[in-house]
CSV table of C-alpha atoms in Angstrom, one decimal:
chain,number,residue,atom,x,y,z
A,1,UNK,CA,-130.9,-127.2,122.6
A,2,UNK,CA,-127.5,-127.8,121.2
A,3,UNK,CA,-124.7,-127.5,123.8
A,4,UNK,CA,-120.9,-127.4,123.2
A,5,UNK,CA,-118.7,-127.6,127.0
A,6,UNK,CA,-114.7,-127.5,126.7
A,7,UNK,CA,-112.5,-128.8,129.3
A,8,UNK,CA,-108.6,-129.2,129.2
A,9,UNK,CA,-107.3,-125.5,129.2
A,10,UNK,CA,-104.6,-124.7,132.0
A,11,UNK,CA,-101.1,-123.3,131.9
A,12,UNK,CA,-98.3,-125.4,130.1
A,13,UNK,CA,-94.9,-124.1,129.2
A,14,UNK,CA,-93.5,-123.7,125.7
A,15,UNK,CA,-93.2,-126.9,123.8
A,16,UNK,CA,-95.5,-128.9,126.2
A,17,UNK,CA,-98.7,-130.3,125.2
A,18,UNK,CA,-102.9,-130.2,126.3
A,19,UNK,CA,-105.5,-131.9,125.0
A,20,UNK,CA,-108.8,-129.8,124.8
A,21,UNK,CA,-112.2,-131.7,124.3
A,22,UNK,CA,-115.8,-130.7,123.3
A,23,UNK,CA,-118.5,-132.5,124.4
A,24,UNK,CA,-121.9,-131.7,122.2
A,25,UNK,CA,-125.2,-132.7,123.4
A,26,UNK,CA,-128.4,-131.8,122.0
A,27,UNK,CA,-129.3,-133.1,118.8
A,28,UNK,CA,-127.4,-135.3,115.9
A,29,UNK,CA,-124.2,-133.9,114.6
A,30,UNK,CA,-124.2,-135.9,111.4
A,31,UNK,CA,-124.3,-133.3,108.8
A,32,UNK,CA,-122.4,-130.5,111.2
A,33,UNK,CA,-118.7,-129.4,111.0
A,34,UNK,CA,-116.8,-129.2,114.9
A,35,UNK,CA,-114.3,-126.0,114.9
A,36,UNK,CA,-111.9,-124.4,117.1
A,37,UNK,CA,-111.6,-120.9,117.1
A,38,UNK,CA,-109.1,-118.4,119.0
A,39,UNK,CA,-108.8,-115.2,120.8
A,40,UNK,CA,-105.6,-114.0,122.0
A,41,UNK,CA,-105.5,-111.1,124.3
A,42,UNK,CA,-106.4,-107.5,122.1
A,43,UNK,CA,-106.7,-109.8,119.1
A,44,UNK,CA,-109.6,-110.9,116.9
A,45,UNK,CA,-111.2,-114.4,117.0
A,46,UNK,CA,-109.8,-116.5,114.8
A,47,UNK,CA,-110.2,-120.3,113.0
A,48,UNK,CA,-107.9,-123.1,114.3
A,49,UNK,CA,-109.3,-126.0,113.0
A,50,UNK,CA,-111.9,-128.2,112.2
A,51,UNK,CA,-113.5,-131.5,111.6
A,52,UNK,CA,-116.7,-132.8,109.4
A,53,UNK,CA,-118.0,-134.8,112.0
A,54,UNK,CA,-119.4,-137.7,108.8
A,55,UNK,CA,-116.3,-138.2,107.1
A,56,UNK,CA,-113.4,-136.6,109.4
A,57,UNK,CA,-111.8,-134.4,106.9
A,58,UNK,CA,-110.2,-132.0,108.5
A,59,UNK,CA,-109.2,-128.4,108.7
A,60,UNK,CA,-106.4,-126.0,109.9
A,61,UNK,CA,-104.9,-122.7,110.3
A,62,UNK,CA,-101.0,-122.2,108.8
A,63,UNK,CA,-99.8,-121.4,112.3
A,64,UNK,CA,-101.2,-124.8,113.9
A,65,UNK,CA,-100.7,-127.5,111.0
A,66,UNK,CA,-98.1,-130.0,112.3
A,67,UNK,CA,-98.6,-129.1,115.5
A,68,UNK,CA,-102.0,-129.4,116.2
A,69,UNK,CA,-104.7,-132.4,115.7
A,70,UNK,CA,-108.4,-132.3,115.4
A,71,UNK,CA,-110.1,-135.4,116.3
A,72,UNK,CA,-113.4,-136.6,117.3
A,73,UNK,CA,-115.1,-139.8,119.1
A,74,UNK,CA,-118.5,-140.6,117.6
A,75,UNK,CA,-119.4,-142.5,120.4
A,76,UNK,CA,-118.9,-139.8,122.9
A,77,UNK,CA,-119.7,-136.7,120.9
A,78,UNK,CA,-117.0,-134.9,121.6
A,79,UNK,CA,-114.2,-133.9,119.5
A,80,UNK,CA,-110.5,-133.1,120.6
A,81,UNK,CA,-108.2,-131.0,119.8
A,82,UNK,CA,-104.3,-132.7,120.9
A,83,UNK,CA,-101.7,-129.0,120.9
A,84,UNK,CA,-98.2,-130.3,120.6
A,85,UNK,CA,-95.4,-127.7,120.8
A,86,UNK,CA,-97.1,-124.7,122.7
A,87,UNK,CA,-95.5,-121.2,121.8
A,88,UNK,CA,-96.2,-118.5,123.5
A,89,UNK,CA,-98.2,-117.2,121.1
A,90,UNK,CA,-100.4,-120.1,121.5
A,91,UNK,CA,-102.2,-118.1,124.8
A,92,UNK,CA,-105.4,-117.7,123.9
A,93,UNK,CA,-109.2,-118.3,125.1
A,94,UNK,CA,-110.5,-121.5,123.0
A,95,UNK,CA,-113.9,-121.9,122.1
A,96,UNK,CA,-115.3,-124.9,120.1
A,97,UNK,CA,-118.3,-124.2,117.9
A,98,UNK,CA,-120.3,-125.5,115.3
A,99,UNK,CA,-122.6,-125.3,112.4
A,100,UNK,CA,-124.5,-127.3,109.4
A,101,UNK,CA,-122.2,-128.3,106.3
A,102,UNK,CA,-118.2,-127.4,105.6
A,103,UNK,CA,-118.5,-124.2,103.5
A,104,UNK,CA,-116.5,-121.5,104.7
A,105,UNK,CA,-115.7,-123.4,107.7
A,106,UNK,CA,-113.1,-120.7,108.8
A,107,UNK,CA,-115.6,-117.7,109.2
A,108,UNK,CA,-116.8,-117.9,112.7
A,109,UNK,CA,-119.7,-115.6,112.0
A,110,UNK,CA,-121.3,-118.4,110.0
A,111,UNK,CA,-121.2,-120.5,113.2
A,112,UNK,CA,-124.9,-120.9,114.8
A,113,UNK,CA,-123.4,-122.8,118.6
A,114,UNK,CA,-120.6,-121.7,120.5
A,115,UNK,CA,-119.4,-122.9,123.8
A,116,UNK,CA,-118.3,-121.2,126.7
A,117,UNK,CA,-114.4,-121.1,126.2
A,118,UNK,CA,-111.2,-122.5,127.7
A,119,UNK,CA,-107.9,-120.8,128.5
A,120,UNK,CA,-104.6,-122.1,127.3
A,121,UNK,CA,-102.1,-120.1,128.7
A,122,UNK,CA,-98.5,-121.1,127.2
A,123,UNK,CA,-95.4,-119.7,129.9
A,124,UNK,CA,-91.9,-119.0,127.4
């Protein structure tokens, strides 16, 4: 049973930082791909980024490259996601999910696990 837990949401003001992590449990994540997705308040989920847990490449959305980095820790199974530079628009409920291989790793209806979600509330 694969399970996905976030931690590190809270309330930051704009231009501060958080650090959320996914810890994964439940099986071997080798040949899997580690997103974030998004939902802002009366908007639809979207991608934020991503990591191929094998070789680390990694994925993001326009609005988040250069301030945002994906990262994971083989050792603990959990990947990170480090948000520099917090806009408003930021404010959102973060969920981590993943699925087998890298193809269309921005559709989050092609994602089999999801976790529960965190909120990141940035303050202007």
């Amino acid at each position: 049973q694969v399970q996905l837990l976030e931690s590190g949401g809270g309330l930051v003001q704009a231009g501060g930082s958080l650090r959320l992590s996914c810890a994964a449990s439940g099986r071997t994540f080798s040949d899997y791909i580690m997103a974030w997705f998004r939902r802002a308040p009366g908007k639809e989920r979207e991608f934020v980024a991503a990591i191929y847990w094998s070789g680390g490449y990694t994925y993001y959305a326009d609005s988040v490259r250069g301030r945002f980095t994906i990262s994971r820790d083989n050792a603990k199974n959990t990947v990170y996601l480090q948000m520099n530079s917090l806009k408003p628009e930021d404010t959102a409920v973060y969920y981590c999910a993943t699925k087998i291989g890298t193809g269309k790793y921005y559709t989050s209806s092609l994602y089999d696990y999801w976790g529960q979600g965190t909120h990141v509330t940035v303050s202007s």
